Short mmCIF file of C-alpha atoms in Angstrom, two decimals:
data_model
loop_
_atom_site.label_atom_id
_atom_site.label_comp_id
_atom_site.label_asym_id
_atom_site.label_seq_id
_atom_site.Cartn_x
_atom_site.Cartn_y
_atom_site.Cartn_z
CA LEU A 1 -0.01 -0.02 0.02
CA VAL A 2 2.87 2.33 0.83
CA LEU A 3 4.56 1.60 -2.40
CA LYS A 4 1.44 2.06 -4.46
CA ALA A 5 0.96 5.54 -2.81
CA MET A 6 4.61 6.50 -3.51
CA ASN A 7 4.18 5.50 -7.11
CA GLY A 8 1.04 7.81 -7.38
CA GLU A 9 -1.27 4.80 -7.99
CA ILE A 10 -3.83 5.84 -5.32
CA ASP A 11 -6.22 8.80 -5.61
CA TYR A 12 -6.54 9.40 -1.88
CA GLN A 13 -5.68 7.23 1.14
CA ASP A 14 -5.13 7.71 4.88
CA ARG A 15 -6.10 4.48 6.65
CA HIS A 16 -3.04 2.32 7.53
CA ILE A 17 -0.52 4.56 5.73
CA GLY A 18 -1.08 8.03 7.14
CA THR A 19 1.26 7.51 10.02
CA PHE A 20 3.98 9.55 11.62
CA ASN A 21 6.52 6.95 10.53
CA ASN A 22 5.52 7.12 6.88
CA LYS A 23 5.22 10.97 6.67
CA ALA A 24 8.96 11.61 5.96
CA ILE A 25 8.97 8.95 3.21
CA PHE A 26 5.92 10.32 1.50
CA PHE A 27 7.20 13.94 1.86
CA ASP A 28 10.63 13.10 0.20
CA ASN A 29 8.92 11.29 -2.68
CA MET A 30 6.20 13.77 -3.60
CA GLU A 31 7.72 15.05 -6.78
CA GLN A 32 8.77 11.70 -8.07
CA GLY A 33 5.39 10.12 -7.27
CA GLY A 34 3.28 13.08 -8.60
CA TYR A 35 1.17 13.52 -5.44
CA THR A 36 0.79 16.01 -2.55
CA LEU A 37 0.18 15.65 1.15
CA THR A 38 -3.00 17.14 2.66
CA ASN A 39 -3.98 17.70 6.27
CA ARG A 40 -6.81 15.64 7.67
CA VAL A 41 -8.54 16.02 10.99
CA ASN A 42 -8.66 12.49 12.46
CA ALA A 43 -11.67 11.54 14.48
CA ASP A 44 -9.75 9.11 16.63
CA SER A 45 -8.78 10.37 20.02
CA ASN A 46 -5.61 8.36 20.24
CA VAL A 47 -3.13 6.53 18.05
CA MET A 48 -3.33 3.44 20.36
CA GLU A 49 -5.38 2.40 23.44
CA ILE A 50 -4.75 -0.52 25.76
CA SER A 51 -7.94 -2.41 26.54
CA LEU A 52 -8.10 -5.08 29.31
CA ASN A 53 -10.82 -7.70 28.81
CA LEU A 54 -13.53 -6.76 31.35
CA THR A 55 -15.54 -9.87 30.44
CA HIS A 56 -12.74 -12.32 30.89
CA LEU A 57 -13.91 -15.88 31.49
CA ASP A 58 -11.27 -16.43 34.08
CA PRO A 59 -12.68 -15.27 37.41
CA VAL A 60 -9.38 -14.05 38.77
CA LYS A 61 -8.41 -12.03 35.79
CA ASN A 62 -11.91 -10.72 35.55
CA GLU A 63 -11.64 -9.48 39.12
CA ILE A 64 -8.20 -7.87 38.54
CA PHE A 65 -9.13 -6.15 35.30
CA ASN A 66 -12.41 -4.84 36.64
CA ASN A 67 -10.64 -3.24 39.55
CA LYS A 68 -10.50 0.44 38.50
CA ASP A 69 -7.53 1.12 40.85
CA PHE A 70 -5.60 -1.58 39.13
CA ARG A 71 -6.13 0.09 35.73
CA ILE A 72 -5.20 3.49 37.20
CA GLY A 73 -2.04 2.04 38.56
CA LEU A 74 -1.13 0.68 35.13
CA SER A 75 -1.90 4.05 33.46
CA HIS A 76 0.33 6.07 35.83
CA ALA A 77 3.26 3.61 35.18
CA ILE A 78 3.21 4.36 31.40
CA ASN A 79 5.75 7.08 30.27
CA ARG A 80 3.67 8.42 27.49
CA GLN A 81 6.00 11.31 26.62
CA GLU A 82 8.88 8.88 26.14
CA ILE A 83 6.68 6.74 23.83
CA ILE A 84 5.73 9.80 21.88
CA ASP A 85 9.37 10.87 21.53
CA THR A 86 10.68 7.43 20.75
CA VAL A 87 8.06 5.81 18.59
CA PHE A 88 6.16 8.78 17.12
CA VAL A 89 9.09 11.18 16.50
CA GLY A 90 7.88 13.65 19.11
CA GLN A 91 4.41 14.25 17.48
CA GLY A 92 1.56 14.09 19.92
CA ILE A 93 0.66 14.78 23.58
CA PRO A 94 -0.27 12.31 26.38
CA TYR A 95 -4.04 11.72 26.14
CA GLN A 96 -6.79 9.32 27.13
CA GLY A 97 -9.39 7.68 24.91
CA ALA A 98 -11.67 10.71 25.13
CA PRO A 99 -13.14 13.26 22.69
CA LYS A 100 -10.72 15.92 21.37
CA PRO A 101 -11.13 19.70 21.96
CA PRO A 102 -13.09 20.36 18.66
CA SER A 103 -15.81 18.03 19.84
CA GLU A 104 -18.72 19.38 21.85
CA TYR A 105 -18.23 16.41 24.19
CA TYR A 106 -14.60 17.34 25.08
CA ASN A 107 -13.86 17.33 28.77
CA GLU A 108 -10.35 18.23 29.90
CA GLU A 109 -10.45 16.10 33.05
CA LEU A 110 -11.54 12.98 31.21
CA ALA A 111 -9.00 13.66 28.43
CA THR A 112 -6.01 13.91 30.73
CA GLN A 113 -6.86 11.89 33.92
CA TYR A 114 -4.32 9.30 35.02
CA THR A 115 -1.81 10.31 32.23
CA GLU A 116 0.85 11.60 34.60
CA TYR A 117 3.87 9.35 34.62
CA ASP A 118 4.55 8.58 38.27
CA VAL A 119 5.99 5.15 39.07
CA ASP A 120 5.83 5.81 42.86
CA LEU A 121 2.13 6.61 42.61
CA ALA A 122 1.54 3.56 40.52
CA ASN A 123 3.26 1.38 42.97
CA GLU A 124 1.41 3.01 45.90
CA ILE A 125 -1.94 2.34 44.32
CA LEU A 126 -1.05 -1.35 43.41
CA ASP A 127 0.37 -1.85 46.91
CA GLY A 128 -3.10 -1.10 48.21
CA ILE A 129 -4.75 -3.92 46.30
CA TYR A 130 -2.02 -6.51 45.46
CA PRO A 131 0.88 -5.98 47.78
CA GLU A 132 2.34 -9.45 47.77
CA LYS A 133 4.97 -10.44 45.31
CA ASP A 134 6.73 -13.59 44.21
CA GLY A 135 10.47 -14.17 44.15
CA ASN A 136 10.71 -12.43 40.76
CA GLY A 137 8.98 -9.23 41.98
CA VAL A 138 5.67 -10.04 40.19
CA ARG A 139 2.53 -9.09 42.16
CA LEU A 140 0.30 -11.88 43.28
CA GLY A 141 -3.45 -11.95 42.56
CA SER A 142 -6.15 -13.00 44.94
CA ASP A 143 -5.41 -16.67 44.00
CA GLY A 144 -1.80 -16.33 45.15
CA GLU A 145 -0.53 -16.72 41.56
CA PRO A 146 1.56 -14.00 39.72
CA ILE A 147 -0.33 -11.45 37.75
CA ARG A 148 0.51 -12.36 34.18
CA PHE A 149 -1.42 -11.72 31.05
CA ASP A 150 -1.02 -11.61 27.24
CA MET A 151 -1.41 -8.40 25.18
CA LEU A 152 -2.67 -9.16 21.65
CA VAL A 153 -1.82 -6.72 18.83
CA ASP A 154 -2.39 -6.52 15.14
CA ALA A 155 1.34 -6.63 14.19
CA THR A 156 0.74 -6.74 10.42
CA ARG A 157 -1.11 -3.42 10.05
CA PHE A 158 0.22 -1.66 13.11
CA PRO A 159 3.84 -2.53 13.69
CA ALA A 160 4.39 0.78 15.54
CA TRP A 161 1.98 -0.59 18.17
CA VAL A 162 4.35 -3.45 18.90
CA ASN A 163 7.15 -0.89 19.57
CA VAL A 164 4.87 0.96 21.93
CA LEU A 165 4.01 -2.16 23.83
CA GLU A 166 7.61 -3.25 24.10
CA LEU A 167 8.13 -0.01 26.14
CA VAL A 168 4.93 -0.56 28.14
CA ASP A 169 6.20 -4.05 28.94
CA LEU A 170 9.30 -2.46 30.58
CA TYR A 171 7.28 0.18 32.43
CA TRP A 172 4.96 -2.52 33.84
CA ASP A 173 7.92 -4.69 34.92
CA GLU A 174 8.81 -1.81 37.32
CA ILE A 175 5.49 -2.07 39.12
CA GLY A 176 5.42 -5.88 39.31
CA ILE A 177 3.13 -6.68 36.42
CA ASP A 178 4.14 -9.38 33.91
CA MET A 179 2.72 -8.71 30.54
CA SER A 180 3.61 -10.62 27.30
CA ILE A 181 3.14 -9.24 23.79
CA GLY A 182 1.43 -11.46 21.11
CA GLY A 183 1.77 -10.00 17.65
CA ILE A 184 -0.83 -11.61 15.50
CA SER A 185 -2.84 -10.94 12.23
CA GLY A 186 -5.86 -8.62 12.34
CA GLU A 187 -8.08 -11.53 11.21
CA LEU A 188 -6.96 -13.76 14.11
CA LEU A 189 -7.26 -10.86 16.54
CA THR A 190 -10.86 -10.24 15.50
CA GLU A 191 -11.54 -14.00 15.82
CA ARG A 192 -10.12 -14.08 19.39
CA ARG A 193 -12.04 -10.99 20.38
CA GLU A 194 -15.32 -12.30 19.13
CA ALA A 195 -14.74 -15.54 21.00
CA ASN A 196 -13.83 -13.65 24.17
CA ASP A 197 -10.56 -15.58 24.14
CA TYR A 198 -8.00 -12.95 25.12
CA ASP A 199 -6.64 -11.04 28.04
CA ALA A 200 -5.94 -7.64 26.59
CA THR A 201 -5.63 -5.90 23.28
CA ALA A 202 -4.25 -2.79 21.67
CA ASN A 203 -6.72 -0.79 19.43
CA PHE A 204 -7.86 2.61 18.29
CA SER A 205 -10.06 4.80 20.42
#
């Protein structure tokens, strides 16, 4: 798709190619490809959102994921600015999955809550609900087992999301959460979601 766009074989396209990573490539090739770049207001509130499965069939993971404080702790442990600088070449601001300022539904509190990077605060929150850890420093759930879960991501269409999650994996190690990344195809991801056979996913918001 990127090559077709660079060759001028597409009339207009944004989905799956209008990314920060591709922008420099398209810009340098405009004259040769015979096309121009245009600005488009994206309706998405975020380039990637992490969603824990709140209807998980495993009762322990269901309990953990539905604990709002657990999700808040995870959120404060993510260094969003470092992700923006490292993966998205400095373009963007830390933001939640909430309406953007042009929307009549924009709410500053909802858009920015829990986005502050604060590992101490994250640990304090998690210490209040899952204080016990195993020998590897992984927090223990209510069943006494380490809190481990898989994060599924569409690695074929959104390779940058894999890069984001590799950083998130490091951040969550610091707060005693063991997350593994599973890069799969979009078709398989949809199949797993519809079967409610997953722990967590990365997606648009």
